[in-house]
CSV table of C-alpha atoms in Angstrom, one decimal:
chain,number,residue,atom,x,y,z
A,1,UNK,CA,0.0,0.0,0.0
A,2,UNK,CA,2.7,2.5,0.9
A,3,UNK,CA,4.4,1.7,-2.4
A,4,UNK,CA,1.3,2.6,-4.3
A,5,UNK,CA,0.6,5.7,-2.2
A,6,UNK,CA,4.1,6.9,-2.6
A,7,UNK,CA,4.2,6.4,-6.4
A,8,UNK,CA,0.8,8.0,-6.9
A,9,UNK,CA,2.1,10.9,-4.8
A,10,UNK,CA,5.0,11.2,-7.2
A,11,UNK,CA,2.6,11.2,-10.1
A,12,UNK,CA,0.6,14.0,-8.5
A,13,UNK,CA,3.8,15.9,-7.4
A,14,UNK,CA,2.0,16.3,-4.1
A,15,UNK,CA,3.2,19.2,-2.2
A,16,UNK,CA,0.4,19.0,0.2
A,17,UNK,CA,2.2,14.8,0.0
A,18,UNK,CA,14.6,22.2,-2.9
A,19,UNK,CA,17.3,24.0,-2.9
A,20,UNK,CA,19.9,23.6,-0.3
A,21,UNK,CA,20.9,26.0,2.4
A,22,UNK,CA,22.8,29.3,1.7
A,23,UNK,CA,26.3,28.8,0.5
A,24,UNK,CA,25.7,25.2,-0.7
A,25,UNK,CA,23.2,24.1,-3.3
A,26,UNK,CA,21.2,27.0,-4.7
A,27,UNK,CA,18.8,28.5,-2.2
A,28,UNK,CA,15.1,28.6,-2.9
A,29,UNK,CA,15.3,32.3,-3.8
A,30,UNK,CA,17.9,31.5,-6.4
A,31,UNK,CA,15.9,28.7,-7.8
A,32,UNK,CA,12.8,30.7,-8.3
A,33,UNK,CA,14.6,33.7,-9.6
A,34,UNK,CA,16.1,31.5,-12.4
A,35,UNK,CA,12.6,30.8,-13.9
A,36,UNK,CA,12.3,31.0,-16.8
A,37,UNK,CA,15.4,30.8,-18.9
A,38,UNK,CA,15.3,31.9,-22.5
A,39,UNK,CA,14.8,29.3,-25.2
A,40,UNK,CA,18.0,30.4,-27.0
A,41,UNK,CA,20.0,29.7,-23.8
A,42,UNK,CA,18.3,26.4,-23.3
A,43,UNK,CA,19.0,25.5,-26.9
A,44,UNK,CA,22.7,26.4,-26.6
A,45,UNK,CA,23.2,24.3,-23.5
A,46,UNK,CA,20.9,21.5,-24.6
A,47,UNK,CA,17.7,20.3,-23.0
A,48,UNK,CA,19.6,18.4,-20.3
A,49,UNK,CA,22.4,20.8,-19.4
A,50,UNK,CA,22.1,23.6,-16.9
A,51,UNK,CA,23.1,27.1,-18.2
A,52,UNK,CA,24.9,28.0,-14.9
A,53,UNK,CA,27.1,25.1,-14.1
A,54,UNK,CA,26.8,22.9,-17.3
A,55,UNK,CA,25.8,19.9,-15.2
A,56,UNK,CA,23.1,17.4,-16.1
A,57,UNK,CA,19.8,19.1,-15.3
A,58,UNK,CA,16.2,18.5,-16.5
A,59,UNK,CA,14.8,22.0,-15.9
A,60,UNK,CA,14.8,23.1,-19.5
A,61,UNK,CA,13.5,19.7,-20.7
A,62,UNK,CA,10.6,19.8,-18.3
A,63,UNK,CA,9.6,23.4,-18.5
A,64,UNK,CA,10.4,24.5,-22.0
A,65,UNK,CA,10.4,21.3,-24.1
A,66,UNK,CA,7.2,19.8,-22.6
A,67,UNK,CA,9.2,16.8,-21.5
A,68,UNK,CA,8.6,14.2,-18.9
A,69,UNK,CA,10.5,13.0,-15.8
A,70,UNK,CA,10.8,9.2,-15.7
A,71,UNK,CA,10.9,7.9,-12.2
A,72,UNK,CA,11.9,4.2,-11.8
A,73,UNK,CA,9.9,2.4,-9.1
A,74,UNK,CA,11.8,0.0,-6.9
A,75,UNK,CA,9.5,-2.0,-4.7
A,76,UNK,CA,11.2,-3.7,-1.7
A,77,UNK,CA,8.4,-3.4,0.9
A,78,UNK,CA,8.4,-6.7,2.8
A,79,UNK,CA,4.6,-6.6,2.7
A,80,UNK,CA,4.6,-6.7,-1.1
A,81,UNK,CA,7.8,-8.4,-2.1
A,82,UNK,CA,10.4,-7.2,-4.6
A,83,UNK,CA,9.3,-5.6,-7.9
A,84,UNK,CA,9.4,-2.4,-9.9
A,85,UNK,CA,7.7,-0.2,-12.5
A,86,UNK,CA,7.9,3.4,-13.8
A,87,UNK,CA,6.2,6.7,-13.2
A,88,UNK,CA,6.2,9.5,-15.8
A,89,UNK,CA,5.6,13.0,-14.6
A,90,UNK,CA,4.8,15.7,-17.2
A,91,UNK,CA,5.4,19.4,-16.2
A,92,UNK,CA,3.6,22.3,-17.8
A,93,UNK,CA,3.5,26.0,-16.9
A,94,UNK,CA,0.8,27.9,-18.9
A,95,UNK,CA,2.0,30.7,-21.1
A,96,UNK,CA,2.1,33.9,-19.1
A,97,UNK,CA,1.6,32.2,-15.8
A,98,UNK,CA,3.8,33.5,-13.0
A,99,UNK,CA,6.6,31.3,-11.6
A,100,UNK,CA,6.5,32.9,-8.1
A,101,UNK,CA,4.2,34.8,-5.7
A,102,UNK,CA,5.2,36.9,-2.7
A,103,UNK,CA,4.5,35.3,0.7
A,104,UNK,CA,3.2,37.1,3.8
A,105,UNK,CA,6.8,37.4,4.9
A,106,UNK,CA,7.7,39.3,1.7
A,107,UNK,CA,9.8,36.4,0.4
A,108,UNK,CA,9.1,34.8,-3.0
A,109,UNK,CA,7.3,31.4,-3.0
A,110,UNK,CA,7.5,29.1,-6.0
A,111,UNK,CA,4.3,28.3,-7.8
A,112,UNK,CA,4.6,24.7,-8.8
A,113,UNK,CA,4.0,24.0,-12.5
A,114,UNK,CA,1.0,22.0,-13.4
A,115,UNK,CA,2.0,18.3,-13.3
A,116,UNK,CA,0.3,15.3,-14.8
A,117,UNK,CA,1.5,11.8,-14.1
A,118,UNK,CA,1.0,8.1,-14.9
A,119,UNK,CA,2.4,5.1,-13.2
A,120,UNK,CA,2.5,1.3,-13.4
A,121,UNK,CA,4.2,-1.3,-11.1
A,122,UNK,CA,4.3,-5.0,-10.4
A,123,UNK,CA,6.0,-7.2,-7.8
A,124,UNK,CA,7.1,-10.8,-7.5
A,125,UNK,CA,4.1,-11.8,-5.4
A,126,UNK,CA,1.7,-10.8,-8.1
A,127,UNK,CA,0.8,-7.3,-6.8
A,128,UNK,CA,0.2,-4.7,-9.5
A,129,UNK,CA,-1.1,-1.2,-9.7
A,130,UNK,CA,-1.5,1.5,-12.3
A,131,UNK,CA,-3.0,5.0,-12.3
A,132,UNK,CA,-2.9,8.6,-13.3
A,133,UNK,CA,-3.2,11.9,-11.5
A,134,UNK,CA,-2.7,15.7,-11.8
A,135,UNK,CA,-1.7,18.7,-9.6
A,136,UNK,CA,-3.0,21.9,-11.1
A,137,UNK,CA,-2.9,25.6,-10.2
A,138,UNK,CA,-5.2,28.4,-11.2
A,139,UNK,CA,-5.4,32.2,-10.8
A,140,UNK,CA,-1.9,32.8,-9.6
A,141,UNK,CA,-2.1,29.8,-7.2
A,142,UNK,CA,-5.2,31.1,-5.4
A,143,UNK,CA,-7.0,27.8,-6.5
A,144,UNK,CA,-5.5,24.3,-6.6
A,145,UNK,CA,-6.7,20.9,-7.8
A,146,UNK,CA,-5.1,17.6,-6.8
A,147,UNK,CA,-6.5,14.3,-7.8
A,148,UNK,CA,-5.8,10.8,-8.9
A,149,UNK,CA,-7.4,7.5,-10.0
A,150,UNK,CA,-5.8,4.1,-9.7
A,151,UNK,CA,-6.5,0.4,-10.2
A,152,UNK,CA,-4.8,-2.0,-7.8
A,153,UNK,CA,-4.4,-5.7,-7.3
A,154,UNK,CA,-2.3,-6.1,-4.2
A,155,UNK,CA,-1.3,-9.2,-2.3
A,156,UNK,CA,-0.4,-8.1,1.2
A,157,UNK,CA,0.0,-9.5,4.7
A,158,UNK,CA,-2.1,-8.2,7.5
A,159,UNK,CA,-1.9,-9.1,11.2
A,160,UNK,CA,-4.6,-10.0,13.7
A,161,UNK,CA,-4.9,-8.0,16.9
A,162,UNK,CA,-3.2,-10.6,19.1
A,163,UNK,CA,-5.4,-9.6,22.1
A,164,UNK,CA,-7.0,-13.0,22.7
A,165,UNK,CA,-5.0,-15.4,20.5
A,166,UNK,CA,-1.3,-15.0,19.5
A,167,UNK,CA,-0.9,-12.5,16.6
A,168,UNK,CA,-1.2,-14.2,13.3
A,169,UNK,CA,-0.2,-13.1,9.8
A,170,UNK,CA,-2.9,-13.4,7.2
A,171,UNK,CA,-2.4,-13.1,3.4
A,172,UNK,CA,-5.0,-10.9,1.8
A,173,UNK,CA,-5.7,-9.8,-1.8
A,174,UNK,CA,-7.0,-6.3,-2.3
A,175,UNK,CA,-8.3,-5.7,-5.8
A,176,UNK,CA,-10.2,-2.5,-6.6
A,177,UNK,CA,-10.5,1.1,-7.7
A,178,UNK,CA,-9.2,4.1,-5.7
A,179,UNK,CA,-9.9,7.7,-6.3
A,180,UNK,CA,-8.8,10.9,-4.5
A,181,UNK,CA,-10.1,14.4,-5.5
A,182,UNK,CA,-9.3,17.7,-3.8
A,183,UNK,CA,-10.0,21.3,-4.5
A,184,UNK,CA,-8.2,24.0,-2.4
A,185,UNK,CA,-8.8,27.8,-2.0
A,186,UNK,CA,-6.2,30.2,-0.7
A,187,UNK,CA,-7.4,32.2,2.3
A,188,UNK,CA,-6.7,35.8,1.4
A,189,UNK,CA,-3.0,36.4,0.8
A,190,UNK,CA,-2.0,34.0,3.5
A,191,UNK,CA,0.0,30.8,3.1
A,192,UNK,CA,-3.1,29.0,4.1
A,193,UNK,CA,-5.6,26.8,2.2
A,194,UNK,CA,-9.0,25.4,2.9
A,195,UNK,CA,-9.7,22.2,0.9
A,196,UNK,CA,-12.7,20.0,0.1
A,197,UNK,CA,-11.9,16.3,-0.4
A,198,UNK,CA,-13.7,13.2,-1.8
A,199,UNK,CA,-12.0,9.8,-1.2
A,200,UNK,CA,-13.6,6.8,-2.8
A,201,UNK,CA,-12.4,3.2,-2.6
A,202,UNK,CA,-14.1,0.1,-4.1
A,203,UNK,CA,-12.0,-2.7,-2.8
A,204,UNK,CA,-12.7,-6.5,-2.8
A,205,UNK,CA,-10.8,-8.1,0.1
A,206,UNK,CA,-10.1,-11.8,-0.5
A,207,UNK,CA,-8.4,-14.2,1.8
A,208,UNK,CA,-5.7,-16.5,0.4
A,209,UNK,CA,-6.7,-19.1,2.9
A,210,UNK,CA,-10.4,-19.5,3.5
A,211,UNK,CA,-9.7,-21.0,6.9
A,212,UNK,CA,-8.7,-17.6,8.1
A,213,UNK,CA,-12.3,-16.3,7.7
A,214,UNK,CA,-13.3,-16.7,11.4
A,215,UNK,CA,-10.6,-14.2,12.3
A,216,UNK,CA,-12.6,-11.4,10.6
A,217,UNK,CA,-16.1,-10.0,10.8
A,218,UNK,CA,-18.6,-9.3,8.0
A,219,UNK,CA,-17.8,-5.6,8.3
A,220,UNK,CA,-14.2,-6.3,7.2
A,221,UNK,CA,-15.4,-7.4,3.8
A,222,UNK,CA,-17.6,-4.4,2.9
A,223,UNK,CA,-16.3,-3.1,-0.4
A,224,UNK,CA,-17.1,0.5,-0.9
A,225,UNK,CA,-16.0,3.4,1.3
A,226,UNK,CA,-16.9,6.9,0.1
A,227,UNK,CA,-16.0,9.9,2.2
A,228,UNK,CA,-16.2,13.7,2.0
A,229,UNK,CA,-14.0,15.9,4.1
A,230,UNK,CA,-12.3,19.3,4.8
A,231,UNK,CA,-8.7,20.1,5.3
A,232,UNK,CA,-7.0,23.3,6.6
A,233,UNK,CA,-3.3,23.7,5.6
A,234,UNK,CA,-0.6,26.2,6.4
A,235,UNK,CA,2.4,26.0,4.1
A,236,UNK,CA,5.4,28.4,4.4
A,237,UNK,CA,8.0,26.1,2.9
A,238,UNK,CA,10.4,27.7,0.5
A,239,UNK,CA,9.9,24.9,-2.0
A,240,UNK,CA,7.2,22.2,-2.3
A,241,UNK,CA,9.6,19.6,-3.7
A,242,UNK,CA,12.7,19.5,-1.5
A,243,UNK,CA,12.3,22.3,1.2
A,244,UNK,CA,15.2,23.9,3.0
A,245,UNK,CA,13.2,26.1,5.4
A,246,UNK,CA,9.7,26.7,6.5
A,247,UNK,CA,6.8,24.7,7.8
A,248,UNK,CA,3.7,22.7,6.7
A,249,UNK,CA,0.9,22.0,9.1
A,250,UNK,CA,-2.4,20.3,8.1
A,251,UNK,CA,-5.5,19.1,9.9
A,252,UNK,CA,-8.1,17.1,8.0
A,253,UNK,CA,-11.2,15.1,8.7
A,254,UNK,CA,-13.4,12.9,6.4
A,255,UNK,CA,-16.8,11.3,7.0
A,256,UNK,CA,-17.7,8.1,5.2
A,257,UNK,CA,-21.5,7.9,5.0
A,258,UNK,CA,-24.1,5.6,3.2
A,259,UNK,CA,-25.7,8.8,1.9
A,260,UNK,CA,-22.7,9.3,-0.4
A,261,UNK,CA,-22.4,5.7,-1.5
A,262,UNK,CA,-20.4,4.2,1.3
A,263,UNK,CA,-21.1,0.6,2.6
A,264,UNK,CA,-19.6,1.5,5.9
A,265,UNK,CA,-19.9,4.5,8.3
A,266,UNK,CA,-16.9,5.9,10.0
A,267,UNK,CA,-14.7,9.0,10.3
A,268,UNK,CA,-11.0,9.5,9.7
A,269,UNK,CA,-8.7,12.3,10.9
A,270,UNK,CA,-5.2,13.3,10.3
A,271,UNK,CA,-3.0,15.9,11.9
A,272,UNK,CA,0.6,16.3,10.7
A,273,UNK,CA,3.3,18.9,10.4
A,274,UNK,CA,6.8,19.2,8.9
A,275,UNK,CA,9.5,21.7,9.7
A,276,UNK,CA,12.8,22.5,8.0
A,277,UNK,CA,15.7,24.5,9.4
A,278,UNK,CA,19.0,25.4,7.7
A,279,UNK,CA,22.0,24.8,9.9
A,280,UNK,CA,24.9,26.9,8.7
A,281,UNK,CA,25.8,26.7,5.1
A,282,UNK,CA,25.6,23.0,4.3
A,283,UNK,CA,23.1,21.3,6.6
A,284,UNK,CA,19.3,21.2,6.6
A,285,UNK,CA,17.4,19.6,9.5
A,286,UNK,CA,13.9,18.3,9.0
A,287,UNK,CA,11.3,17.1,11.5
A,288,UNK,CA,8.0,15.3,11.0
A,289,UNK,CA,5.0,14.6,13.4
A,290,UNK,CA,2.0,12.6,12.0
A,291,UNK,CA,-1.0,11.3,13.8
A,292,UNK,CA,-3.9,9.4,12.1
A,293,UNK,CA,-7.1,8.2,13.7
A,294,UNK,CA,-10.4,6.5,12.7
A,295,UNK,CA,-13.7,6.1,14.6
A,296,UNK,CA,-16.7,4.0,13.7
A,297,UNK,CA,-17.2,0.8,11.7
A,298,UNK,CA,-13.8,0.5,10.0
A,299,UNK,CA,-12.8,-2.4,7.8
A,300,UNK,CA,-9.3,-3.8,8.7
A,301,UNK,CA,-7.7,-2.6,5.5
A,302,UNK,CA,-8.7,1.0,6.3
A,303,UNK,CA,-7.1,1.1,9.8
A,304,UNK,CA,-4.2,3.6,10.2
A,305,UNK,CA,-0.7,2.0,10.3
A,306,UNK,CA,2.8,3.1,11.1
A,307,UNK,CA,4.1,4.9,8.0
A,308,UNK,CA,7.9,4.9,8.1
A,309,UNK,CA,10.6,4.0,5.7
A,310,UNK,CA,11.8,0.5,6.6
A,311,UNK,CA,8.6,-0.6,8.3
A,312,UNK,CA,6.3,-3.0,6.3
A,313,UNK,CA,3.0,-1.5,5.2
A,314,UNK,CA,0.1,-2.5,7.5
A,315,UNK,CA,2.5,-4.3,9.9
A,316,UNK,CA,1.4,-2.2,12.9
A,317,UNK,CA,-2.3,-1.1,12.8
A,318,UNK,CA,-4.9,0.2,15.2
A,319,UNK,CA,-7.5,2.9,15.6
A,320,UNK,CA,-4.7,5.5,16.0
A,321,UNK,CA,-1.2,5.6,14.6
A,322,UNK,CA,1.5,8.2,15.3
A,323,UNK,CA,5.0,8.8,14.1
A,324,UNK,CA,7.9,11.1,14.8
A,325,UNK,CA,10.8,11.3,12.4
A,326,UNK,CA,13.8,13.5,11.8
A,327,UNK,CA,16.1,13.8,8.7
A,328,UNK,CA,19.4,15.6,8.2
A,329,UNK,CA,20.5,16.6,4.7
A,330,UNK,CA,24.2,17.4,4.1
A,331,UNK,CA,24.7,19.4,0.9
A,332,UNK,CA,28.1,18.0,-0.2
A,333,UNK,CA,28.2,20.1,-3.4
A,334,UNK,CA,25.8,22.3,-5.3
A,335,UNK,CA,24.3,19.2,-6.9
A,336,UNK,CA,24.9,16.2,-4.5
A,337,UNK,CA,23.6,15.7,-1.0
A,338,UNK,CA,23.6,12.9,1.5
A,339,UNK,CA,20.8,12.3,4.1
A,340,UNK,CA,20.3,10.3,7.3
A,341,UNK,CA,17.0,9.7,9.0
A,342,UNK,CA,15.6,8.2,12.1
A,343,UNK,CA,11.9,7.7,13.1
A,344,UNK,CA,9.7,5.9,15.6
A,345,UNK,CA,6.0,5.1,15.5
A,346,UNK,CA,3.3,3.5,17.6
A,347,UNK,CA,-0.2,2.2,16.8
A,348,UNK,CA,-2.7,2.0,19.6
A,349,UNK,CA,-6.5,1.9,20.4
A,350,UNK,CA,-8.7,-1.2,20.4
A,351,UNK,CA,-5.9,-3.7,19.9
A,352,UNK,CA,-3.6,-2.3,22.6
A,353,UNK,CA,-3.4,0.7,24.8
A,354,UNK,CA,-0.8,3.4,24.2
A,355,UNK,CA,1.4,2.1,27.0
A,356,UNK,CA,1.2,-1.5,25.8
A,357,UNK,CA,1.7,-1.0,22.1
A,358,UNK,CA,5.1,-1.7,20.7
A,359,UNK,CA,7.3,1.1,19.3
A,360,UNK,CA,8.6,0.5,15.8
A,361,UNK,CA,11.9,2.3,15.1
A,362,UNK,CA,13.3,2.8,11.6
A,363,UNK,CA,16.5,4.3,10.4
A,364,UNK,CA,18.5,4.7,7.2
A,365,UNK,CA,20.5,6.8,4.9
A,366,UNK,CA,20.3,8.0,1.3
A,367,UNK,CA,21.8,10.1,-1.5
A,368,UNK,CA,20.2,13.0,-3.5
A,369,UNK,CA,21.0,14.8,-6.8
A,370,UNK,CA,19.6,18.2,-7.8
A,371,UNK,CA,18.0,17.1,-11.0
A,372,UNK,CA,16.0,20.3,-11.8
A,373,UNK,CA,17.6,23.4,-10.4
A,374,UNK,CA,14.9,25.8,-11.5
A,375,UNK,CA,12.4,23.7,-9.6
A,376,UNK,CA,14.7,23.0,-6.7
A,377,UNK,CA,13.9,19.3,-7.1
A,378,UNK,CA,16.1,16.5,-5.9
A,379,UNK,CA,15.9,12.8,-6.8
A,380,UNK,CA,17.6,10.0,-5.1
A,381,UNK,CA,17.5,6.7,-3.3
A,382,UNK,CA,17.0,5.7,0.4
A,383,UNK,CA,18.1,2.5,2.2
A,384,UNK,CA,16.1,1.9,5.3
A,385,UNK,CA,15.6,-0.9,7.9
A,386,UNK,CA,13.1,-1.3,10.7
A,387,UNK,CA,12.4,-3.2,13.9
A,388,UNK,CA,12.4,-6.7,12.3
A,389,UNK,CA,15.7,-6.0,10.4
A,390,UNK,CA,13.8,-6.0,7.1
A,391,UNK,CA,15.5,-3.7,4.7
A,392,UNK,CA,13.9,-1.5,2.1
A,393,UNK,CA,15.2,0.5,-1.0
A,394,UNK,CA,13.1,3.5,-2.0
A,395,UNK,CA,13.5,5.8,-5.0
A,396,UNK,CA,12.5,9.3,-4.0
A,397,UNK,CA,11.4,12.3,-6.1
A,398,UNK,CA,11.4,15.3,-3.9
A,399,UNK,CA,10.8,15.0,-0.2
A,400,UNK,CA,10.0,11.6,1.3
A,401,UNK,CA,7.3,13.2,3.5
A,402,UNK,CA,3.8,13.5,1.9
């Protein structure tokens, strides 16, 4: 599931799921001031060379030549097995559309280009997914649209609660259609947005072993969940792709009701925040806090779970899941950076109280390359391992936090 969610987020270029600190990689102000470069300069340097340092760079290809960014998908989530695929992200800035706007602090903020994406993936255990999405901006970024549609056929292991009988791993197939649609409106001139969301999932859960059926209730096999919700977001990050300073805070709630086509009735909530602080000329420290909760008649596959690199999807689930994570980026050159990260999470509620729930700790390291200077966007790879010493390799486009 996390593999699909992450890739779909890449396709959508989700900012709502760059440059390095001063003196190292170009700061965000430099990145936005560089947009756009002239077509003649781009032609002289080539579509894949930066006009400033002559290094490999896809800014001109993406923004001027209507090109696409291919993102290889490497799946090593223990819940899904090994596999891979590809995502293609298409960037477009409408003619005459501004590249920046002035924030409430007087500093420029990048207006992300319109991005459309498609993806497809498959793993060794037969899991597969494909989908498409878009992230669009209107009226100088006063209005935003973000949405995606995906078809999935995932073979994934879930775990029983373990409250009465020993915890048991159960193999489940989740085949269905997933849709996320969101429209956002800026509140005045603030770095704040109010969003309306619709989340729709038509999923057919099937057990690999029919003998596991007594471990579940009829509720767990309801197929359609359809929910409407609101979200309030504050975003002062200097760049939506790979931030070096600023904050993002969001609170959201969704109600799944029969009146809007849902087979089940429940509510879901999420409160999360990210912060980024430059330390001197070469280091950027990031922090993340994320809490998700559900109330009501919730199928097992919609329960929150610990979402950390290196922790298998759906391994630790309950009514509430929370994580804390920190990441340090070291800008080695104007193009290359190394990162290290450490996180911990806990899932609690009906299955276990907060004090009794186990804490899952993950850690890892990675490398980044500034692939599009004008967008302040890094790409790279992370190597992570979690509490059961299961190791994961993840291709990242932009920030790992969505």
